[in-house]
Amino acid sequence: MTSVTSRRRTAAVLLGLAAVVLPAGCGGDGDGDRGGDSTEHAERAAASPRATVDVVATRLDAPWGLVTLPDGRVLVTLRDRAEMLLLDPTTTPAARTTLTGPGADALASGTAHGGEGGLLGVAVSPRFATDRRVFLYRTTDAGNEVVRAELDGTTLGALTTVVDGIPAASIHDGGRLAFGPDDDLYVTTGDAVGGDEAQDLGSLGGKILRVTQDGDPAPGNPFAGSRVWSWGHRNVQGIGWAADGTMFASEFGQNTYDELNVVVPGANYGWPVVEGRRADGAGDDPEHPPEAYRDPVVVWATSDASPSGLAVTTRAVYLAGLRGERLWRVPLTSGGVGEPQALLAGEHGRLRAVLEAPADDTAPADDTAGAGGRDVLYVLTNDTDGRGSPSADDDRLLRVAVAD
């Protein structure tokens, strides 16, 4: 691996009004989830812990999805190529294999790539050791869909459709997949530039879905017979869970606020009526009362974040920033969340995905975490997605050790 301290030293790290930490909750929820008791304004990002970076893999073409297999190898999806790479991070550089087989052929021939669509999220079954199932989110000519296939070595079996009918567009396609603590599959979707989709419970657009491995509504969903878990979303591309079961989601704003939300079943997060806090969007319209929507716990200016992937560790929530070109760390506290801390600002370009590395993963050699402990993460850069300024080695998979 190659150790990296900074790739873009000329970048200014003047964060300005970087983030606002807000109390969680929506009128009458009473669910006792994470969130502060008062609003805190962070005029500058809080002092950041030390982050040490190693380069695991280079020259990845528009990487998007990222997940580890039980044996520690890493699956990466390539959005525009509609290919899947299997990386071995224990070798230097990481040995890579492009998956083949009927599933790989079907991805290449049936995935529509353009704008923000293509081959996006990937998740591995909680029972992968026995069922070998891999789940993928992709764009087709008919819309976005979730498919599954069995992975045997480096061979991807035939695709089975799990969920279809998800609206697609050149932007706002959502696309993240993750299995929750309940072993159900969660799917994030975008509004496909149709804001009304997010407020329509009959549409799968602008939602977080919760389904079984066969794509049926998971038992216990908040709306009878529906796959919808939460609604009123513009474009969610990151989800994860704290040890206590709290679910977090990162969401792109339009022009004003990006969001970190605590997700509760059945909650409406306001888009397109509200962007950011209820007080900033909903007015006196009786059809859109502020108490109908749930506030985020943190908001950022869109230039500072544009958060895509998200990871939750025992210490913090991490968000990969595209426009912001930084990794945001939001500490978890006994009362909710603390002030956001900016890591890697301007050093590695656009960041697409972040994932906690396996517990036995080796941290960078010069890491000095000390007694406070550390988080070890995989981070995907995303300068080859058509909106960045790629170098010859882009894009890269990084291993980042964050010391408390």
PDB file of N, CA and C in Angstrom, residues 54-58 379-381 395-399:
ATOM      1  N   ASP A  54      -3.899   5.210   3.683  1.00  0.00           N
ATOM      2  CA  ASP A  54      -3.174   4.344   2.762  1.00  0.00           C
ATOM      3  C   ASP A  54      -4.016   4.143   1.513  1.00  0.00           C
ATOM      4  N   VAL A  55      -3.359   4.027   0.372  1.00  0.00           N
ATOM      5  CA  VAL A  55      -4.044   3.729  -0.879  1.00  0.00           C
ATOM      6  C   VAL A  55      -4.073   2.217  -1.071  1.00  0.00           C
ATOM      7  N   VAL A  56      -5.268   1.671  -1.192  1.00  0.00           N
ATOM      8  CA  VAL A  56      -5.445   0.227  -1.363  1.00  0.00           C
ATOM      9  C   VAL A  56      -5.498  -0.147  -2.837  1.00  0.00           C
ATOM     10  N   ALA A  57      -6.206   0.645  -3.647  1.00  0.00           N
ATOM     11  CA  ALA A  57      -6.351   0.356  -5.076  1.00  0.00           C
ATOM     12  C   ALA A  57      -6.472   1.664  -5.836  1.00  0.00           C
ATOM     13  N   THR A  58      -6.016   1.668  -7.079  1.00  0.00           N
ATOM     14  CA  THR A  58      -6.058   2.859  -7.927  1.00  0.00           C
ATOM     15  C   THR A  58      -6.735   2.525  -9.253  1.00  0.00           C
ATOM     16  N   VAL A 379     -12.690   4.114   2.034  1.00  0.00           N
ATOM     17  CA  VAL A 379     -13.300   5.284   1.404  1.00  0.00           C
ATOM     18  C   VAL A 379     -13.037   5.220  -0.096  1.00  0.00           C
ATOM     19  N   LEU A 380     -14.076   5.397  -0.900  1.00  0.00           N
ATOM     20  CA  LEU A 380     -13.948   5.465  -2.354  1.00  0.00           C
ATOM     21  C   LEU A 380     -13.927   6.913  -2.806  1.00  0.00           C
ATOM     22  N   THR A 381     -12.919   7.285  -3.598  1.00  0.00           N
ATOM     23  CA  THR A 381     -12.939   8.593  -4.240  1.00  0.00           C
ATOM     24  C   THR A 381     -13.796   8.510  -5.499  1.00  0.00           C
ATOM     25  N   ASP A 395      -9.909   6.508 -10.106  1.00  0.00           N
ATOM     26  CA  ASP A 395     -10.276   6.717  -8.708  1.00  0.00           C
ATOM     27  C   ASP A 395      -9.597   5.681  -7.821  1.00  0.00           C
ATOM     28  N   ARG A 396      -9.669   5.912  -6.497  1.00  0.00           N
ATOM     29  CA  ARG A 396      -8.913   5.091  -5.553  1.00  0.00           C
ATOM     30  C   ARG A 396      -9.796   4.576  -4.422  1.00  0.00           C
ATOM     31  N   LEU A 397      -9.400   3.434  -3.917  1.00  0.00           N
ATOM     32  CA  LEU A 397      -9.938   2.927  -2.660  1.00  0.00           C
ATOM     33  C   LEU A 397      -8.902   3.217  -1.596  1.00  0.00           C
ATOM     34  N   LEU A 398      -9.307   3.959  -0.567  1.00  0.00           N
ATOM     35  CA  LEU A 398      -8.419   4.358   0.520  1.00  0.00           C
ATOM     36  C   LEU A 398      -8.757   3.584   1.787  1.00  0.00           C
ATOM     37  N   ARG A 399      -7.730   3.331   2.581  1.00  0.00           N
ATOM     38  CA  ARG A 399      -7.952   2.860   3.947  1.00  0.00           C
ATOM     39  C   ARG A 399      -7.578   4.014   4.873  1.00  0.00           C
TER      40      ARG A 399
END
